[in-house]
Tab-separated table of C-alpha atoms and ligand atoms in Angstrom:
chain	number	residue	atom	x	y	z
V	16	UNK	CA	34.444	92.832	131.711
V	17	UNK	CA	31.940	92.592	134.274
V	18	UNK	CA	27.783	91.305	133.490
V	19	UNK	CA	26.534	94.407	133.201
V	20	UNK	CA	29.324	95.826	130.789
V	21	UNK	CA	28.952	92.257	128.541
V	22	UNK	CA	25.301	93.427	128.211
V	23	UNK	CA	26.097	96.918	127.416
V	24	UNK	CA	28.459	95.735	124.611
V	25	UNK	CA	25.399	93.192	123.309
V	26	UNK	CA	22.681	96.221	123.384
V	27	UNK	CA	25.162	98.378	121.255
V	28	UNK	CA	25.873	95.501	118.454
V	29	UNK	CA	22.105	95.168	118.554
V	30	UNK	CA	21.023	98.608	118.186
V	31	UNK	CA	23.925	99.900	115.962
V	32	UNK	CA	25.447	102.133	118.502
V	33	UNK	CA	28.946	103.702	119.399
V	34	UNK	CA	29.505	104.762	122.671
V	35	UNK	CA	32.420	108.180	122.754
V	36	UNK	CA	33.693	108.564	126.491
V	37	UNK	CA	35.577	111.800	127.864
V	38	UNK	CA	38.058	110.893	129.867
V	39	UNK	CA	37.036	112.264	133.339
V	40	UNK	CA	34.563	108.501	132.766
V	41	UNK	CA	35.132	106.378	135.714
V	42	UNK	CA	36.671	103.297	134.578
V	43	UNK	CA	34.175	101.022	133.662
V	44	UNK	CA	32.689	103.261	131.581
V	45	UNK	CA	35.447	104.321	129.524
V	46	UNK	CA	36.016	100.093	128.866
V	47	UNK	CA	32.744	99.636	126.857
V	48	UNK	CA	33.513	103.004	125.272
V	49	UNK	CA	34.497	103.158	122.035
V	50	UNK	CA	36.353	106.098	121.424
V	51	UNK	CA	37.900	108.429	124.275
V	52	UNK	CA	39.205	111.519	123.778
V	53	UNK	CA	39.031	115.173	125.353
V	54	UNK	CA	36.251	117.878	123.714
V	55	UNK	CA	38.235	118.519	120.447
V	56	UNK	CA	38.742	114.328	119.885
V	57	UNK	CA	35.057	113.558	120.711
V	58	UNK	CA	34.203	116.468	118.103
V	59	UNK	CA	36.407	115.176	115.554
V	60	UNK	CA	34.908	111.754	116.235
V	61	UNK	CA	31.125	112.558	115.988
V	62	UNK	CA	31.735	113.989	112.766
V	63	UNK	CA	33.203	110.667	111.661
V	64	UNK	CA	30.803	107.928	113.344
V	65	UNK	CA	28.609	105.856	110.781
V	66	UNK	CA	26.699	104.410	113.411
V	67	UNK	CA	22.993	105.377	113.813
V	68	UNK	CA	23.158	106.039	117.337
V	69	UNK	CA	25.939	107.844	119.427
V	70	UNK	CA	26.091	107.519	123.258
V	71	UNK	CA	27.559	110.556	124.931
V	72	UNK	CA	29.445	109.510	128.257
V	73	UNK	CA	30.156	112.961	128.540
V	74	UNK	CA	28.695	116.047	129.874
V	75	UNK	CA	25.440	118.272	128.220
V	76	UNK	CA	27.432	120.604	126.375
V	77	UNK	CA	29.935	117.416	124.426
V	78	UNK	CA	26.416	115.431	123.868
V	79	UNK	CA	25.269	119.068	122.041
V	80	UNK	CA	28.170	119.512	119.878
V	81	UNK	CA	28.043	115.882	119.099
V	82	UNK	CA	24.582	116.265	117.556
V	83	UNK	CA	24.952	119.526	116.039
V	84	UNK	CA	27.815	118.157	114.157
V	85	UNK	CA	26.005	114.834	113.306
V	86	UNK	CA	22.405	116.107	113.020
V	87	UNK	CA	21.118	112.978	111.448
V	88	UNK	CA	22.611	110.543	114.143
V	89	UNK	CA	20.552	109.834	116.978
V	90	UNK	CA	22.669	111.485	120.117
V	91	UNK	CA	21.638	110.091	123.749
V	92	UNK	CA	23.419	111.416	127.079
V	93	UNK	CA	22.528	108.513	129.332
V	94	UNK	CA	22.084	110.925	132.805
V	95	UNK	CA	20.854	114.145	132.653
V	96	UNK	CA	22.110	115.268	135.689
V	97	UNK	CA	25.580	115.383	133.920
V	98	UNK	CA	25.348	119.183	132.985
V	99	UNK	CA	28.362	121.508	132.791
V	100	UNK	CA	28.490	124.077	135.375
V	101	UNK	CA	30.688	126.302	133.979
V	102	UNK	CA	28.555	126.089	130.899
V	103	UNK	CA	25.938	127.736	132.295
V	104	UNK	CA	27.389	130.336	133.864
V	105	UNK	CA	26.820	132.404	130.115
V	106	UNK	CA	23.386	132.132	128.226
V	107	UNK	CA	22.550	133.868	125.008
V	108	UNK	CA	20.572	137.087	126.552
V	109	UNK	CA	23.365	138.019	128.762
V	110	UNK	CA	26.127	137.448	125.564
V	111	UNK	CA	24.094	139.244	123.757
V	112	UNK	CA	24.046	142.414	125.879
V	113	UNK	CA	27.760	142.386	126.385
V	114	UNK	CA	28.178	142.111	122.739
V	115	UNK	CA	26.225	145.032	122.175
V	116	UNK	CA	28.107	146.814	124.870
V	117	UNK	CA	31.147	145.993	122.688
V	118	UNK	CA	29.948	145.933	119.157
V	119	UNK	CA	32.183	144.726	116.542
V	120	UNK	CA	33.973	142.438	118.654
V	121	UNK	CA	34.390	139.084	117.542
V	122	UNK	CA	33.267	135.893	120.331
V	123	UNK	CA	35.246	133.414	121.044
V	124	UNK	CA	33.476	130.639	123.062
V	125	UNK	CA	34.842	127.717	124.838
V	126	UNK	CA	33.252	124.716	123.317
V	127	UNK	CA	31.573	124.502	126.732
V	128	UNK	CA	28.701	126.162	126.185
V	129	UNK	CA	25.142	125.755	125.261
V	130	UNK	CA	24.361	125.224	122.006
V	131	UNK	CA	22.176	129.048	122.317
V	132	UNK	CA	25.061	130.277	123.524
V	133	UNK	CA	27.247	128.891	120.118
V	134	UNK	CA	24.617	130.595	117.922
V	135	UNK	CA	26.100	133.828	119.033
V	136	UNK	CA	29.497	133.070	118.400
V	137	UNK	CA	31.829	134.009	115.499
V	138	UNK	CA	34.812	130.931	116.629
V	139	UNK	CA	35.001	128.171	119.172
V	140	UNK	CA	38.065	126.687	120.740
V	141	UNK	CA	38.603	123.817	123.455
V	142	UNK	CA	41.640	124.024	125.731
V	143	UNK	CA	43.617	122.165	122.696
V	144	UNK	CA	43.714	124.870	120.679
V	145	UNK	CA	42.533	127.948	122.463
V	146	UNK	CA	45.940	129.838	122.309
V	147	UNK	CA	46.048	128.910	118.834
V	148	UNK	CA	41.878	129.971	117.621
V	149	UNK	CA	42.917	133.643	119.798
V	150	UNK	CA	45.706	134.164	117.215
V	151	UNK	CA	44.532	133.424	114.384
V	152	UNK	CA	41.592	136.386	114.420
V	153	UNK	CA	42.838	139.514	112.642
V	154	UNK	CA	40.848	141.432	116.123
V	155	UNK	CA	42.414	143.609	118.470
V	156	UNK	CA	39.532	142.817	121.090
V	157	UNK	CA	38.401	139.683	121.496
V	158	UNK	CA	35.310	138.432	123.853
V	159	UNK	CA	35.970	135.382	125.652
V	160	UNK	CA	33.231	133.062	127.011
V	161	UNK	CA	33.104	131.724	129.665
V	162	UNK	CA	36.070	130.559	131.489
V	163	UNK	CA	37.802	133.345	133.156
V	164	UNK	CA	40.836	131.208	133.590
V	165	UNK	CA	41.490	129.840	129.960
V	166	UNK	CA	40.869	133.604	128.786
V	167	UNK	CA	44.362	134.244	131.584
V	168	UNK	CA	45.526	131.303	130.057
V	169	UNK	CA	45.262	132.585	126.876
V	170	UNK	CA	46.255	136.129	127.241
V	171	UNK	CA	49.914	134.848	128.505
V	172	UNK	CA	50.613	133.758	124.900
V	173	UNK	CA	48.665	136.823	123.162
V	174	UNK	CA	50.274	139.932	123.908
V	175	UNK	CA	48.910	141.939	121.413
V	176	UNK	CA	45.277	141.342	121.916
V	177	UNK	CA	43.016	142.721	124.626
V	178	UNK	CA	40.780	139.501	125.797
V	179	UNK	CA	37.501	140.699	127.455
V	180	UNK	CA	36.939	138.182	130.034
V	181	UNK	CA	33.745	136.578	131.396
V	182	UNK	CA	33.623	135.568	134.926
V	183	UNK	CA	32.639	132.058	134.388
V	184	UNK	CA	34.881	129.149	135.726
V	185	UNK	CA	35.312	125.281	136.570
V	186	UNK	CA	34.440	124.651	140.203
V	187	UNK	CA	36.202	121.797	139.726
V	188	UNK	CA	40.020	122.707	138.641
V	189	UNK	CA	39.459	126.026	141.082
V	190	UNK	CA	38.899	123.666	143.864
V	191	UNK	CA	42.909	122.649	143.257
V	192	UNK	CA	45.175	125.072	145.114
V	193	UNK	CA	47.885	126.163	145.005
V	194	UNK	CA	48.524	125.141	148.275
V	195	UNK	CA	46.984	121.154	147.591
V	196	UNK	CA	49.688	121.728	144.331
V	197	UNK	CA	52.862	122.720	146.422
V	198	UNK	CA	52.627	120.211	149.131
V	199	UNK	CA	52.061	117.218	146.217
V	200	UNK	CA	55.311	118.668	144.710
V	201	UNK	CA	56.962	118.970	147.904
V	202	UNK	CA	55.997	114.733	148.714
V	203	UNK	CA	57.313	113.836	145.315
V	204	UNK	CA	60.191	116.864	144.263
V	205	UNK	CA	60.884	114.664	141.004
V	206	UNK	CA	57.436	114.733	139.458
V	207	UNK	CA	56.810	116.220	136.417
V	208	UNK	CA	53.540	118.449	137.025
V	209	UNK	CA	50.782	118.408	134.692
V	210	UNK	CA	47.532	120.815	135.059
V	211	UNK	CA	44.793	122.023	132.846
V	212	UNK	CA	44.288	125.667	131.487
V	213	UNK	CA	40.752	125.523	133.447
V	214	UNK	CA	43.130	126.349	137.148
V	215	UNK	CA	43.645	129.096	138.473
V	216	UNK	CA	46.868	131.130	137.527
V	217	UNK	CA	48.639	130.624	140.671
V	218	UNK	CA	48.419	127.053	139.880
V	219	UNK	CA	49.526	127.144	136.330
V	220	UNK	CA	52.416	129.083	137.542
V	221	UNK	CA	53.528	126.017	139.651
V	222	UNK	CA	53.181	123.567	136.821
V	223	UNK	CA	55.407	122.304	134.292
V	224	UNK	CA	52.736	121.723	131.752
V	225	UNK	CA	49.004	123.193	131.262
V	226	UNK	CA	47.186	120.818	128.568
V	227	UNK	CA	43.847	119.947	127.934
V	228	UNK	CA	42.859	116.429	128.929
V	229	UNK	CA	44.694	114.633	125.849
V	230	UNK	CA	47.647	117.006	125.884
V	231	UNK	CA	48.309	115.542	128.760
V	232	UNK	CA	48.284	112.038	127.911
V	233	UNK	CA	50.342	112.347	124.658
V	234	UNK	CA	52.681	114.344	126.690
V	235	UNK	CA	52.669	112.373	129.748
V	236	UNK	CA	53.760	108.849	126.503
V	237	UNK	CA	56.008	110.492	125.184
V	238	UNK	CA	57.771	111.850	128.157
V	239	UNK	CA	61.361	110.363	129.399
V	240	UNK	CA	59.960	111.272	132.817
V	241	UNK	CA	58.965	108.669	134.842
V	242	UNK	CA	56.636	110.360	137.536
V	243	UNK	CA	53.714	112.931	137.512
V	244	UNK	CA	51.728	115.150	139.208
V	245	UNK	CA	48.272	115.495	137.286
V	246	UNK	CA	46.438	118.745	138.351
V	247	UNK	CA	42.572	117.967	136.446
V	248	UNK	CA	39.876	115.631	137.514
V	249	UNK	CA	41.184	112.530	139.348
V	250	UNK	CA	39.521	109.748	137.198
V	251	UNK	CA	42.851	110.690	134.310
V	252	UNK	CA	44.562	108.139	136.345
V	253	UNK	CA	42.931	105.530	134.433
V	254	UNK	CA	43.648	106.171	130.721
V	255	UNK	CA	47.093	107.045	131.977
V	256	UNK	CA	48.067	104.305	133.739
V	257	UNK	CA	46.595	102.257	130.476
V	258	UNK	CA	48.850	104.383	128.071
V	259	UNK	CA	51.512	104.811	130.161
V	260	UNK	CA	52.088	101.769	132.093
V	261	UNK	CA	55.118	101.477	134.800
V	262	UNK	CA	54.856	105.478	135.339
V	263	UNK	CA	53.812	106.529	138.349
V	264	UNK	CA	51.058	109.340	139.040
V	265	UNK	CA	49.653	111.388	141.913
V	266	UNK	CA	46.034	112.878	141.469
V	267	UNK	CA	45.109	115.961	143.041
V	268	UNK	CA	42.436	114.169	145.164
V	269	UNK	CA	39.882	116.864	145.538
V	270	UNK	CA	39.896	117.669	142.026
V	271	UNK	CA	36.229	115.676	141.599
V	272	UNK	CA	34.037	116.477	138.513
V	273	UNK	CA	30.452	115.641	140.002
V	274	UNK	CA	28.652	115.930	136.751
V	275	UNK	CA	31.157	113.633	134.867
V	276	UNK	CA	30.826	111.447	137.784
V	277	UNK	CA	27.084	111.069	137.106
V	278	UNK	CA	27.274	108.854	134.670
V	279	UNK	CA	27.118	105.133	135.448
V	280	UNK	CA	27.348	101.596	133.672
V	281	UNK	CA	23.533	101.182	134.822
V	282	UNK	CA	22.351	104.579	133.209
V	283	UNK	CA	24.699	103.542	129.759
V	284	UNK	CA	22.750	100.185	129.718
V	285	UNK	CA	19.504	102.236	130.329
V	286	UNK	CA	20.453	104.543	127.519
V	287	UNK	CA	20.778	102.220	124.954
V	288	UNK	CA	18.092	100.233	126.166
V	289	UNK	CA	15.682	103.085	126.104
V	290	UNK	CA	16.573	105.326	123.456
V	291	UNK	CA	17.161	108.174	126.536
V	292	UNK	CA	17.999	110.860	126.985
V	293	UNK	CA	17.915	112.172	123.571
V	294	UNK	CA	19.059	115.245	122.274
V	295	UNK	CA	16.815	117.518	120.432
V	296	UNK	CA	17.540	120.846	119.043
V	297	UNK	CA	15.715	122.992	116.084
V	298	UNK	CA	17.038	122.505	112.757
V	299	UNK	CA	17.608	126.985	113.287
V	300	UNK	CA	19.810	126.075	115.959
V	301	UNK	CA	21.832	123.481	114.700
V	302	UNK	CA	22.466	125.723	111.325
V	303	UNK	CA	23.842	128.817	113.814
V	304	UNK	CA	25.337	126.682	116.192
V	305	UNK	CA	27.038	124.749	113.844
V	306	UNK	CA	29.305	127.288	112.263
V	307	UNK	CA	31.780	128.616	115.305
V	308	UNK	CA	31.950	124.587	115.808
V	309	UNK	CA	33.208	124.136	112.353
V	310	UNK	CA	35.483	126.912	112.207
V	311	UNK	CA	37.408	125.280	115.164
V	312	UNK	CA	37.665	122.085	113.763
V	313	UNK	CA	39.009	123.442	110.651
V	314	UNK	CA	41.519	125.306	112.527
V	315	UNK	CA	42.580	121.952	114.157
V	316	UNK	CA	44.406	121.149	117.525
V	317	UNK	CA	47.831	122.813	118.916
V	318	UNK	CA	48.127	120.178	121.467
M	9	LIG	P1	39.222	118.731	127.702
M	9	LIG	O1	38.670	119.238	126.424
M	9	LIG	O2	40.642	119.127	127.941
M	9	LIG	O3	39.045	117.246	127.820
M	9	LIG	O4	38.443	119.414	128.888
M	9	LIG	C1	37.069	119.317	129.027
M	9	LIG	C2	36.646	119.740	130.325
M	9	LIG	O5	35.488	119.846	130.602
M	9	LIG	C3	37.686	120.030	131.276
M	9	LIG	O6	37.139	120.350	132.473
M	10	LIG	FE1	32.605	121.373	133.444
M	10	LIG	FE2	34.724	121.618	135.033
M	10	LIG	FE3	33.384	119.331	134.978
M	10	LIG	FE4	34.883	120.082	132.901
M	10	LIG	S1	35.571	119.556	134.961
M	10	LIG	S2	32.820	119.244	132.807
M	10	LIG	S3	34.544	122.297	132.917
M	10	LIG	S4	32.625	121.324	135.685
């Protein structure tokens, strides 16, 4: 541990505060974290914390869910700047017109989303258990907000339900080719390869695997393999080479989350120091948004 991470584990001791890291953190981040874990985990978790204070090393939409799950708990995302693109490629207006265009049909919404955007939805998933939160509504139709490519994702394993897809997506995991993905495989033919259910098809056809963020980790432990290929942000690397240590991996280098990346061990020092940035939402919002949130968790992961 460096200075500036000693001092960051001092400030939370003295304020009474827990700090829940996604793993796309850089490094030194996820260290003074104390939980990490992909969107479903970091749910799970801020509906467990006891501490007073929770800070978010995450993006917008996590910090959100985090507080409308924990409403009581102060909830601080130390860098605004670390804002989900995809998430706000749907808001609530435009959801609600297509929902009118389609009445009846339930909305499932990827967890990343903004908390308006959850008060219009019936479910949520996370790319744990998306396949599984698709099957388990009695619908023929479903809506699916706002990632194009988990909706394809999803369809492959639900045949007998027409998904009506938004055209939202992850810069980030459509910025990894297939292209980038074949000539990785073609270096190192005895890789296993890993990607997440935010690429593209053509990519998901190449891989092995498609898992969210801790799918891949469990798998990548429990694997006899020895050497992987890991198609999602590049900053994995770290908690797998920590959980999985004397494997090998190759990062798809321009897979590069900036928002994620925004986050620093000044701004998490900053955070605690000054109470920022914290999240507020109306006690109407946290009571609509919180339902589709709940559902999910009750339905639990697949992964
Ligand atoms: P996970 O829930 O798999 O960690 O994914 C979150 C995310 O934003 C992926 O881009
Ligand atoms: Fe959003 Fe994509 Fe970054 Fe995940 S990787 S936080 S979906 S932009």
């Amino acid at each position: 541990m460096n200075a500036l991470q000693e001092e960051i584990l001092d400030l939370k001791r003295q304020k009474g505060a827990v700090i829940l890291g996604h793993n796309y953190q850089c490094r030194e981040v996820q260290e003074v974290s104390d939980f990490l874990g992909d969107s479903y985990g970091l749910s799970v978790q801020a509906t467990k914390v006891e501490a007073d204070t929770i800070v978010f090393a995450g993006v917008d939409f996590m910090a959100e869910s985090a507080k409308i799950l924990n409403p009581r708990k102060t909830v601080l995302l130390p860098n605004l700047k670390s804002a989900c693109p995809m998430a706000a490629m749907v808001d609530a207006e435009a959801l609600r017109a297509f929902k009118e265009e389609n009445p009846g049909v339930p909305v499932v919404s990827y967890v990343n989303t903004t908390a308006s955007v959850k008060c219009e939805t019936d479910i949520c998933c996370t790319s744990a258990n998306a396949v599984k939160i698709v099957k388990s509504l009695p619908d023929e139709k479903i809506i699916f907000v706002p990632d194009s490519n988990l909706g394809l994702y999803v369809q492959r394993y639900v045949k007998d339900k027409e998904i009506l897809l938004w055209p939202g997506y992850c810069p980030t995991h459509v910025n990894i080719t297939a292209a980038s993905l074949r000539s990785l495989k073609d270096e190192h033919p005895g890789a296993e390869v890993l990607v997440h259910p935010e690429c593209t098809p053509e990519v998901i056809d190449l891989a092995d695997f498609a898992y969210s963020t801790e799918g891949i980790i469990r798998h990548v432990v429990s694997s006899s393999k020895k050497e992987f290929i890991i198609g999602t942000e590049a900053n994995m690397n770290h908690r797998l080479r920590k959980e999985a240590p004397g494997k090998t991996f190759h990062a798809v280098e321009e897979a590069i989350c900036p928002s994620m990346r925004e986050i620093t061990l000044e701004d998490v020092r900053d955070s605690l120091l000054k109470s920022q940035h914290r999240i507020d939402l109306s006690d109407e919002i946290v009571s609509k948004a919180r339902a589709p949130l709940e559902r999910m968790l009750e339905a639990g992961r697949q992964d």
